[in-house]
Structure formats: structure tokens, C-alpha cells
Short mmCIF file of C-alpha atoms in Angstrom, two decimals:
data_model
loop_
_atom_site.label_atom_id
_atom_site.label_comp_id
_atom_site.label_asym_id
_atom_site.label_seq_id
_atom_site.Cartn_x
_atom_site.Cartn_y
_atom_site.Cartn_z
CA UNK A 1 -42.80 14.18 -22.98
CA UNK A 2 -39.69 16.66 -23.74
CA UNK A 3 -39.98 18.06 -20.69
CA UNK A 4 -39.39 14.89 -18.29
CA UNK A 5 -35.69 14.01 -20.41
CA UNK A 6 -34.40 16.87 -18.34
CA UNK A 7 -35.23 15.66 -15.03
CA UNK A 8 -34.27 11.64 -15.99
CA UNK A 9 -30.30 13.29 -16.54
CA UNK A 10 -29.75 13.98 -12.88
CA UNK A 11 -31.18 10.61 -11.65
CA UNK A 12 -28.52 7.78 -11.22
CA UNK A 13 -29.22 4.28 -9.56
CA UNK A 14 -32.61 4.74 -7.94
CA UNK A 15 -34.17 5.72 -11.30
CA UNK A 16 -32.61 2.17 -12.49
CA UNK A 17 -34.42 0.17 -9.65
CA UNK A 18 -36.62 -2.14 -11.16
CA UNK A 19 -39.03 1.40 -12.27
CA UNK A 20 -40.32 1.55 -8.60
CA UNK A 21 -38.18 3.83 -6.88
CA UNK A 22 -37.93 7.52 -7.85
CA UNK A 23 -34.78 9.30 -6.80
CA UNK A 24 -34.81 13.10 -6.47
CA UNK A 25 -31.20 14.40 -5.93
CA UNK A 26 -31.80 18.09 -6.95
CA UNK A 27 -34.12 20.86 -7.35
CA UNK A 28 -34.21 20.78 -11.24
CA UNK A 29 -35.36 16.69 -10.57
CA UNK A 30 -37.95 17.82 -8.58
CA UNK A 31 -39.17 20.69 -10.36
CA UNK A 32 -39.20 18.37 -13.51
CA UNK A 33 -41.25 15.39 -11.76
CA UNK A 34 -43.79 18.19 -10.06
CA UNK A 35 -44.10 19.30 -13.22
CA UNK A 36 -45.18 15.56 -14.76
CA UNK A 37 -47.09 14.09 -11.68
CA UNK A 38 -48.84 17.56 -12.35
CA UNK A 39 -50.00 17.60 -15.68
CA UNK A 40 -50.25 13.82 -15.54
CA UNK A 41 -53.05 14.58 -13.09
CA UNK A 42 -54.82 16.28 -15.31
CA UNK A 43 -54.80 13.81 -18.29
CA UNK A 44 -57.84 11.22 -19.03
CA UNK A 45 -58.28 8.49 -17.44
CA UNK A 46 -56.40 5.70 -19.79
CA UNK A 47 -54.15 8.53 -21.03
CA UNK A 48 -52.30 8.94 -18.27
CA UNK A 49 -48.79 7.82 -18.05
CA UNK A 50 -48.37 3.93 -17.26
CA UNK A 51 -45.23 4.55 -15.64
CA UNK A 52 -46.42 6.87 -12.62
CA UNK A 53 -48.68 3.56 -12.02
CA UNK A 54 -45.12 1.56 -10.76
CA UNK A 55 -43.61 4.42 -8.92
CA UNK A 56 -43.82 2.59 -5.18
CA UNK A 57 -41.46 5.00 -3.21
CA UNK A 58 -40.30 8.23 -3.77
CA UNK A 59 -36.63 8.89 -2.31
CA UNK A 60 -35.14 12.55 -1.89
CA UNK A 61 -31.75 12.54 -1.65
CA UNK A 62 -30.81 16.25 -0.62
CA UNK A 63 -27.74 18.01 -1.96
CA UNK A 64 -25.33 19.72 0.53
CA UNK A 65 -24.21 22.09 -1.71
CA UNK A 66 -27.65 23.64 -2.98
CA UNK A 67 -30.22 21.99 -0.27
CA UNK A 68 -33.62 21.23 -1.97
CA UNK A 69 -35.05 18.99 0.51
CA UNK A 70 -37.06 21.58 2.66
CA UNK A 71 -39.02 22.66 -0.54
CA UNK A 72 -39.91 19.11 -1.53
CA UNK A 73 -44.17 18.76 -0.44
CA UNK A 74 -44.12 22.68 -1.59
CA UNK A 75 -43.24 21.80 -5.04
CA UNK A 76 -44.12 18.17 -5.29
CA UNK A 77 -48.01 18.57 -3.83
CA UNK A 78 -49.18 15.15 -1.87
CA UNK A 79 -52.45 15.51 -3.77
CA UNK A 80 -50.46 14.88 -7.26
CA UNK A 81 -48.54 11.66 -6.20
CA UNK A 82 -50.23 8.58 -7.80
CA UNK A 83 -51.86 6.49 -5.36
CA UNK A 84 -49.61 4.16 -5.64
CA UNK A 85 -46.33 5.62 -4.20
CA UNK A 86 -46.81 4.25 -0.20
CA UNK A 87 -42.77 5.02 1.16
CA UNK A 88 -40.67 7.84 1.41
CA UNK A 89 -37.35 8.30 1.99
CA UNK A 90 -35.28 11.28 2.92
CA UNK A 91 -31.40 10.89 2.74
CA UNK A 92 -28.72 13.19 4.15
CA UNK A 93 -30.74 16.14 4.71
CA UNK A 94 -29.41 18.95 7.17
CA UNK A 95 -31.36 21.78 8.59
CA UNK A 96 -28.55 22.86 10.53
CA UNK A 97 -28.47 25.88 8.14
CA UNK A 98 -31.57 25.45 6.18
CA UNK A 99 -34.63 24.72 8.80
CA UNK A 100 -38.10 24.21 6.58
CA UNK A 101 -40.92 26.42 7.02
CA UNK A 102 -44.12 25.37 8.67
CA UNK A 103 -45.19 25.13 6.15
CA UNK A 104 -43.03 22.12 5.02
CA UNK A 105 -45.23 20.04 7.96
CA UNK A 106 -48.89 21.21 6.59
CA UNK A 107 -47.65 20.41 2.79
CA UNK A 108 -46.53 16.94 4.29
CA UNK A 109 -49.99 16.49 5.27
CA UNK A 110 -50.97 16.26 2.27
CA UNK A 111 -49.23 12.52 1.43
CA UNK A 112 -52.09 10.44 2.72
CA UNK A 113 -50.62 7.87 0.78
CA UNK A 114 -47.58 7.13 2.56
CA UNK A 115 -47.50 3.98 4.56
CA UNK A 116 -43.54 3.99 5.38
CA UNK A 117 -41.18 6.67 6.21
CA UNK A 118 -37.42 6.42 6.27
CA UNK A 119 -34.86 8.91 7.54
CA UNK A 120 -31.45 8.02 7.14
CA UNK A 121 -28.34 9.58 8.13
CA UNK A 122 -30.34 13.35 9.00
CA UNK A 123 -29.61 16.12 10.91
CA UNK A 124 -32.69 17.46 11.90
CA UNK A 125 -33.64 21.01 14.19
CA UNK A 126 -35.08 19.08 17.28
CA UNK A 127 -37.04 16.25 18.25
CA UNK A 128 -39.54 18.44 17.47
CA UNK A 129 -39.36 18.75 13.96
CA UNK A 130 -38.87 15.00 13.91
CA UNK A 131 -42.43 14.80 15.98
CA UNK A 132 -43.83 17.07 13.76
CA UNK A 133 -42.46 15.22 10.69
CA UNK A 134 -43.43 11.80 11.76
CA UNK A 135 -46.66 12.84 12.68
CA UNK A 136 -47.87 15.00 9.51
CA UNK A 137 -48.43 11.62 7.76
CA UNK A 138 -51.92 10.25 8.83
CA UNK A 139 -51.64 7.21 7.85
CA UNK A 140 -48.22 6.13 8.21
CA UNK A 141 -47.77 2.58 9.50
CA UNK A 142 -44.04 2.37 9.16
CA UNK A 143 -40.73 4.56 10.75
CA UNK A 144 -37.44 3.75 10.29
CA UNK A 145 -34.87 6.37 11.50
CA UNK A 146 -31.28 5.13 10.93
CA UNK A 147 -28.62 7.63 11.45
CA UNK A 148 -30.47 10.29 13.23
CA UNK A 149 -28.57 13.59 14.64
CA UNK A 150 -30.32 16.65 16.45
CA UNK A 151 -28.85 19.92 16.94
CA UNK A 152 -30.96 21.01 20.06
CA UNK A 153 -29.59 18.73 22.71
CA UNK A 154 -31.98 19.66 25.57
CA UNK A 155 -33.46 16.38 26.94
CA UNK A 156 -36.98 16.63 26.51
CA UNK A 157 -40.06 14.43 28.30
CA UNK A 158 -42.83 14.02 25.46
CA UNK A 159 -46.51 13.25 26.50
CA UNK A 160 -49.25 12.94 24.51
CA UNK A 161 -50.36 15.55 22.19
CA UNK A 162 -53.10 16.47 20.30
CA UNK A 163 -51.16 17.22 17.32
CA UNK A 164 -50.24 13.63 16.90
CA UNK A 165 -53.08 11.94 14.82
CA UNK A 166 -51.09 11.71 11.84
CA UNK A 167 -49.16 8.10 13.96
CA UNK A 168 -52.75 7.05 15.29
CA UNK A 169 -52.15 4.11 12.50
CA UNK A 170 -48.44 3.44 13.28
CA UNK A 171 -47.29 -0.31 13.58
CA UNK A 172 -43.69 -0.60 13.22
CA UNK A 173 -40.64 1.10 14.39
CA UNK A 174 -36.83 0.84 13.44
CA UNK A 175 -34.53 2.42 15.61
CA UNK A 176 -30.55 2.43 14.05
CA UNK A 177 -27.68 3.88 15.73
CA UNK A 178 -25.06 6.29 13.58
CA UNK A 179 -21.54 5.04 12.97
CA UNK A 180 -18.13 6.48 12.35
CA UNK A 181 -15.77 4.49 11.29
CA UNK A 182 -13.45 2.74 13.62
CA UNK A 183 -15.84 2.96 16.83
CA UNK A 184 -19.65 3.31 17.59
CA UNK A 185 -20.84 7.50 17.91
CA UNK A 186 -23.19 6.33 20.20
CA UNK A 187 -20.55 4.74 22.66
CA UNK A 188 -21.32 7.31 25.13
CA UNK A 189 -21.58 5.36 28.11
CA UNK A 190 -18.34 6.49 29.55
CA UNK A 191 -19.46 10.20 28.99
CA UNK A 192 -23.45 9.93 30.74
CA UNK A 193 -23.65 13.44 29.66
CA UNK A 194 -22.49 13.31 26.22
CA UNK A 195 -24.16 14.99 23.45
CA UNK A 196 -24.67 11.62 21.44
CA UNK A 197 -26.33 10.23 24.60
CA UNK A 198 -29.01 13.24 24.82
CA UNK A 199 -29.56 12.67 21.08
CA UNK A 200 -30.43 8.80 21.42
CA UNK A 201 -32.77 9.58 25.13
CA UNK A 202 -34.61 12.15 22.84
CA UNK A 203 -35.23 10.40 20.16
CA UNK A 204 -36.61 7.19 22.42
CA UNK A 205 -38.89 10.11 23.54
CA UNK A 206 -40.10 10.76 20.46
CA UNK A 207 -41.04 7.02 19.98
CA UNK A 208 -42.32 6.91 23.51
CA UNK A 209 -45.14 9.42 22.76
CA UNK A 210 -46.75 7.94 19.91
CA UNK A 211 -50.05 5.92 20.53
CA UNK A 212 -49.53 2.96 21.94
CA UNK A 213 -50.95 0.64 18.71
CA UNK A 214 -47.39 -0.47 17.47
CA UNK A 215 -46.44 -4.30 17.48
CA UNK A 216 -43.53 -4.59 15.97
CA UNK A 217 -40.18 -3.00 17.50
CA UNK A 218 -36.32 -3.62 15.70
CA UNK A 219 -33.71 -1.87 18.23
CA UNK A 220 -30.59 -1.45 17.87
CA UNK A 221 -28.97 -2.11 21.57
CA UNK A 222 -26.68 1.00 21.39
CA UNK A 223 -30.21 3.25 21.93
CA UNK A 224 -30.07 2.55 25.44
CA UNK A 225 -27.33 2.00 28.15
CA UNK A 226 -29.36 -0.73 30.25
CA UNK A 227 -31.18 -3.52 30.30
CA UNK A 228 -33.47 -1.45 32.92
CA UNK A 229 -33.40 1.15 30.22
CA UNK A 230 -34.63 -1.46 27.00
CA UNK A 231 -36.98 -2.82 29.87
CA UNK A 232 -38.99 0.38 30.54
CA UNK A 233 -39.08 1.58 26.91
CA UNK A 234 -40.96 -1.68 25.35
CA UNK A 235 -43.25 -1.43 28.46
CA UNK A 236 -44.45 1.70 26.45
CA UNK A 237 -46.47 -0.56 23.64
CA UNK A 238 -48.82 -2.89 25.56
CA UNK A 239 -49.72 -4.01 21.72
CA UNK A 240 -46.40 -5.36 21.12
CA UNK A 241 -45.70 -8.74 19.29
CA UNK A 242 -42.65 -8.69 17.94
CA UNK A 243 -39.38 -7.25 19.20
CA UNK A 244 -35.85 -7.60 17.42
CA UNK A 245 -32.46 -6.36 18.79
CA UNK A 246 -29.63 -6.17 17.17
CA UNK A 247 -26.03 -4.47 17.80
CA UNK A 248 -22.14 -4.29 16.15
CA UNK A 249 -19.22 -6.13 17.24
CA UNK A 250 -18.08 -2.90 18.54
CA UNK A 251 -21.19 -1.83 20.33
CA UNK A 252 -21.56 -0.57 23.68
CA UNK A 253 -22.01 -2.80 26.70
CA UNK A 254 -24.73 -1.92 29.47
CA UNK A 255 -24.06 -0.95 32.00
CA UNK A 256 -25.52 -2.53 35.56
CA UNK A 257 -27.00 0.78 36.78
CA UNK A 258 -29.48 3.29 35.62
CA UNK A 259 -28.67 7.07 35.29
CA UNK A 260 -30.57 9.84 36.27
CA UNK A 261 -31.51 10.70 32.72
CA UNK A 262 -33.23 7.03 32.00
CA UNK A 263 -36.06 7.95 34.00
CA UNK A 264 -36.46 11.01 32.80
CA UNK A 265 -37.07 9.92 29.12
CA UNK A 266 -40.50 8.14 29.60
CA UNK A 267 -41.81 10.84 32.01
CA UNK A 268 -39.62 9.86 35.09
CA UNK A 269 -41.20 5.82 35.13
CA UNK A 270 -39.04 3.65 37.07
CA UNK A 271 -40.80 0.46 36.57
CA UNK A 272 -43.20 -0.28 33.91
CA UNK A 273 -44.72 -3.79 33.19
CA UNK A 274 -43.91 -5.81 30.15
CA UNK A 275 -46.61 -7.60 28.69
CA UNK A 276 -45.64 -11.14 26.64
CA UNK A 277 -45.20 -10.61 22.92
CA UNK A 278 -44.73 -13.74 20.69
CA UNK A 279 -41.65 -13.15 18.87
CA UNK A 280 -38.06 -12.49 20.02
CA UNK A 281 -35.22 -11.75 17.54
CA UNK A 282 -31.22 -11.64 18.93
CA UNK A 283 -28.63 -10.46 15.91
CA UNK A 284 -25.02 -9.81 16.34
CA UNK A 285 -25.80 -8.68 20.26
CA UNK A 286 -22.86 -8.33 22.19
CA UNK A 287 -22.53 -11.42 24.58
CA UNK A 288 -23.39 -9.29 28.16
CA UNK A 289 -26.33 -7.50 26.21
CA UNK A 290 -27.77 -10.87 25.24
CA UNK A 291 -27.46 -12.62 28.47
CA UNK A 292 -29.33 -9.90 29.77
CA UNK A 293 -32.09 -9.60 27.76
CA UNK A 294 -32.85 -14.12 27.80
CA UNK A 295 -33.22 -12.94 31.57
CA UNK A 296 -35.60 -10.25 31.23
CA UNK A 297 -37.56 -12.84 28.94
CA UNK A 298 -36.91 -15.39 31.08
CA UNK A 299 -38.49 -13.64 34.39
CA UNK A 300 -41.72 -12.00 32.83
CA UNK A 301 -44.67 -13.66 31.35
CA UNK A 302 -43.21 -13.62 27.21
CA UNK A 303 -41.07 -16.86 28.30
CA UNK A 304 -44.40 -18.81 28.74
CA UNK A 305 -45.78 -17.34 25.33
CA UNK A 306 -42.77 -17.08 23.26
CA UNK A 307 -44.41 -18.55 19.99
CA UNK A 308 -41.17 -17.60 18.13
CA UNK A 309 -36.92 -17.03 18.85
CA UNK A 310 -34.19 -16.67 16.77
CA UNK A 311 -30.33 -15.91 17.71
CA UNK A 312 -27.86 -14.81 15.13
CA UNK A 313 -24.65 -14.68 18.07
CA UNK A 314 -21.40 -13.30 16.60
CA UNK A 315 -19.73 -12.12 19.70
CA UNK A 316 -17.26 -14.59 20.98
CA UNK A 317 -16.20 -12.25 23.94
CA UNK A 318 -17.91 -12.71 27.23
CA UNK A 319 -19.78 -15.10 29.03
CA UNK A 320 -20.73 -17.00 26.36
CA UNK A 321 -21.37 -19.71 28.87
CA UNK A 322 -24.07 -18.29 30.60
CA UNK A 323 -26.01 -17.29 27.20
CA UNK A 324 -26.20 -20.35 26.10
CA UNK A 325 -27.69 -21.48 29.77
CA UNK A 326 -29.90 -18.76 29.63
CA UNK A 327 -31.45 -19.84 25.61
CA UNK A 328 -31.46 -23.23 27.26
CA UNK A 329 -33.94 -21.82 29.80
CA UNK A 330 -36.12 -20.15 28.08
CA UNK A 331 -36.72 -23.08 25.65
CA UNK A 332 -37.25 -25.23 28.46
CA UNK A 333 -40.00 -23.01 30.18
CA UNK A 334 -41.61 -21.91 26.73
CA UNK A 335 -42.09 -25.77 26.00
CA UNK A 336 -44.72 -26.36 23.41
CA UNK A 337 -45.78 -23.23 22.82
CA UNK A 338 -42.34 -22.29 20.64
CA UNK A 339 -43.34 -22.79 17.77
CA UNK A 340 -39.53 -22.03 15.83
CA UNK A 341 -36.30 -22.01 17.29
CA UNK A 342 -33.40 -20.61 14.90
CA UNK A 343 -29.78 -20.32 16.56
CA UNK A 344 -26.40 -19.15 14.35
CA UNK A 345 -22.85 -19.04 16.25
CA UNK A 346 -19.98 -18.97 13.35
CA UNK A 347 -17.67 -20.01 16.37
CA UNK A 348 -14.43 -22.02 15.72
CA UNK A 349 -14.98 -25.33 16.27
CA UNK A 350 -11.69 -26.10 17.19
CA UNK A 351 -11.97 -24.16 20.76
CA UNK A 352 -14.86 -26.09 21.59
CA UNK A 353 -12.62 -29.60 21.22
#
């Protein structure tokens, strides 16, 4: 066991989690664990180490000084990770000066196991490399991608590929827009041509072009600069059942027109039909984003099938009026079929006297 103490010194808090999460933070902590999942492997059943039975996710937290991150399925092999481990994470990595091999995408193959994959706050190559990435993992269920940047800005139209089995079993997708402190760095609305703004239509591209299996969608509103936009991206997933906005007090508001460029995202669709899902979720919307989207519920077919809504306001800006009109209309044409109904407004009381 000498040879693990090593690798335990350069793990902080995700080493301390409850003995579930395993944080890699350098190339000697990943050389070490290799090195253990490895021999392990190789030990007699009811010899083997108890405590590679609890690791659940594995999280690689690259180092900006002395990257690591691009060597991580090379030296840590899929086919040595317990079957246990299901997530992975990948945290601050940059490929801005170190882009992975392809070989990086046929090693990542090899994790059959995962079920979820986080990225959070990456820079990444392309969209392609996030394709590719997303799609080495056959049988991922879960994305997340919080905090996403791409250095090749060229707005791209995805269709479907044969290279993407590995998201044939995808369910869920989590869409968060990066931050900078004091203002939103996806407030590009006022710029249509911004770089931030090609970033955000290419990575709804991405999402666009896997199967069409996924049920579950959590968006955050500063993706898209319309309600037309929102509209023709969810019409993507005729499977879906759930759908969850959310936004900032400082996010974007729509705007009342499409540009050229929404079109072009979803291979230049101007209209696509929304078919009812079950269960709406509003959080910390701006006020105009959220009276739009209780009217695109309220004229399709969801309003009649809406088993489930919840609305978390915070934004006491806007026509607050007319939200609240339009959540009283949707409740009154959903009628027995809502099941729950969960509204939060931390408004002061004392304006409403």
C-alpha cells in the first residue's frame, strides 16, 4: 500500500467527500491511482481493495501550470475503473495550448461505465472535440456543461452522424451559462455577432444533434436570445418530459425578434412543433423571459397536460402583472390534470398594501 500515500498528499477536499469522490489535481495523482486501480485489478477476488468498491465519481481537476488532463484515459485505462465509478467530472481544463490526441477520444471509449458527465468552466478546441467527447461514452445518460468556452468560433450546423452512438442512451441535459463577475459573459444580445453568442449557438448545436431519446432538459435562459429561439430548440426532443429554466438577476432579456443566426443553429428550421411534456420548472427567470415562456405553454398542447409546475420568481422588475395573469391561465386550462403547483415570490409585502 506504500505506493498509494504518495498520491493521497496532493488530494484536498474531494478525497474528504464522504470516500465517493476521487479528485485528481495532478499528474503524480493520477499516475499513483493508475497505478492502484491497476494492480488492484489484478488481485483475487475478496482481496481486492474495499475502498475502490465506494469510489462513485472520479473528478479531474487539471492544473494550468503543468496540464495533465489530456493524458487522463491514456494513463488511467477505462477497463481498470471499478464498476462502480458511473460520473466524471472534468474541471478547468484548457486545450487552448494543449489539444489531446485522438487518441484521448478512443481511450475515452473505454469508460463504459460512466452514466454522467460534467464539464465545468472548460475551454475546449471546437464543438467538435466537445461532440467527440460527449459521444465517446456509450452509455452516458447524463451531460451537464456549465461554463463552457470554445476557441473556434465558426458557427457550425450539426446533423446526424454516424460517429454518435456513444449518446444513443442519453436522457438528460444541463445547459449553464459562464459568468464574470459584475455582469453576465453571455449578455451578448446587444452585440448579435459577438464571440460569446457564436459560442452559446454552437454549443445548442451540439445538443441539437444528439438522438432524439432525452426527456429531461434544465436551461439556463441566457443560451438563447428568444423565446422563438427556446421554442425551436426543445422542438428538437419529441421524448421530452421535463423542462426547467432558470436565469440570474442580471441575465439577459429576449429579445422580440429572431436573428439570422437562430435559424441557422438547428439546420435553418423556422418553426418546429412542440409536443406536451408533463413538467415545467421557472427559477429566478427574469420577469419578460417568464411571461414569455407561460405563453408558449399556454398556446401549445403542454397547458392541457401539464401534470406538474413550479415558479421560484425573484425578479421584481417588469411586468410582474402580466406573469402572474399568465400562471393564472395556465392553471385554469390545465385543470385537473396538475397534479402540483409550487409558486415562491420573496416580494415585499409592504408594496403590495
Amino acid at each position: 500500500r506504500a505506493f498509494l500515500l504518495p498520491a493521497l498528499y496532493h488530494l484536498n477536499s474531494y478525497e474528504c467527500r464522504g470516500r465517493t469522490t476521487l479528485g485528481i489535481r495532478n499528474r503524480a495523482a493520477l499516475s499513483g491511482y493508475a497505478r492502484w486501480f491497476r494492480l488492484n485489478k489484478k488481485k483475487p477476488f475478496g482481496e481486492q481493495s474495499t475502498y475502490a468498491d465506494v469510489v462513485l465519481a472520479i473528478v479531474v481537476i487539471d492544473d494550468s501550470h503543468r496540464p495533465f488532463a489530456h493524458l487522463f484515459p491514456m494513463m488511467l485505462p477505462g477497463s481498470n475503473i471499478p464498476p462502480a465509478v458511473s460520473s466524471l467530472h472534468f474541471h478547468c481544463i484548457n486545450w487552448s495550448s494543449t489539444r489531446p490526441h485522438n487518441r484521448f477520444f478512443d481511450c475515452l471509449a473505454f469508460f463504459t461505465g460512466i452514466k454522467k458527465l460534467e464539464l465545468i468552466t472548460c475551454c475546449l478546441s471546437s464543438a467538435w472535440d466537445l461532440r467527440r467527447t460527449v459521444s465517446a461514452l456509450s452509455n452516458l445518460e447524463i451531460l451537464i456543461l456549465n461554463s463552457i468556452q470554445l476557441l473556434d468560433r465558426l458557427l457550425l450546423n450539426f446533423g446526424s452522424h454516424p460517429l454518435l452512438k456513444g449518446v444513443r442512451n442519453l436522457q438528460r441535459i444541463q445547459l449553464v451559462a459562464s459568468e464574470c463577475p459584475g455582469t453576465r459573459t453571455l449578455d451578448r444580445w446587444n452585440t448579435p455577432n459577438s464571440p460569446h453568442r457564436m459560442i452559446s449557438h454552437n454549443i445548442l448545436a451540439v445538443c441539437a444533434s444528439f438522438p432524439t431519446r432525452i426527456t429531461s432538459l434544465e436551461l439556463d435562459v441566457d443560451f438563447f436570445c428568444s423565446i422563438a429561439e427556446l421554442a425551436r430548440f426543445i422542438s428538437r426532443f419529441p421524448e421530452l418530459r421535463n423542462l426547467a429554466t432558470f436565469g440570474y438577476p442580471t441575465s439577459s432579456e429576449w429579445r422580440n425578434t429572431a436573428s439570422r443566426l437562430d435559424g441557422a443553429v438547428f439546420g435553418g428550421e423556422t418553426t418546429g412543433y412542440i409536443r406536451p411534456f408533463s413538467n415545467l420548472i421557472m427559477r429566478c427567470v427574469p420577469t419578460t423571459c417568464a411571461r414569455e415562456l407561460l405563453a408558449l405553454v399556454f398556446t401549445t398542447e403542454t397547458c392541457g397536460r401539464l401534470t406538474d409546475l413550479e415558479v421560484g420568481h425573484s425578479d421584481s422588475i417588469g411586468p410582474m402583472a402580466e406573469v402572474v395573469e399568465g400562471i393564472s391561465q395556465v392553471l385554469k386550462t390545465c385543470g385537473p390534470a396538475l397534479h402540483a403547483f409550487r409558486w415562491s415570490w420573496p416580494c415585499d409585502r409592504g408594496l403590495l398594501l
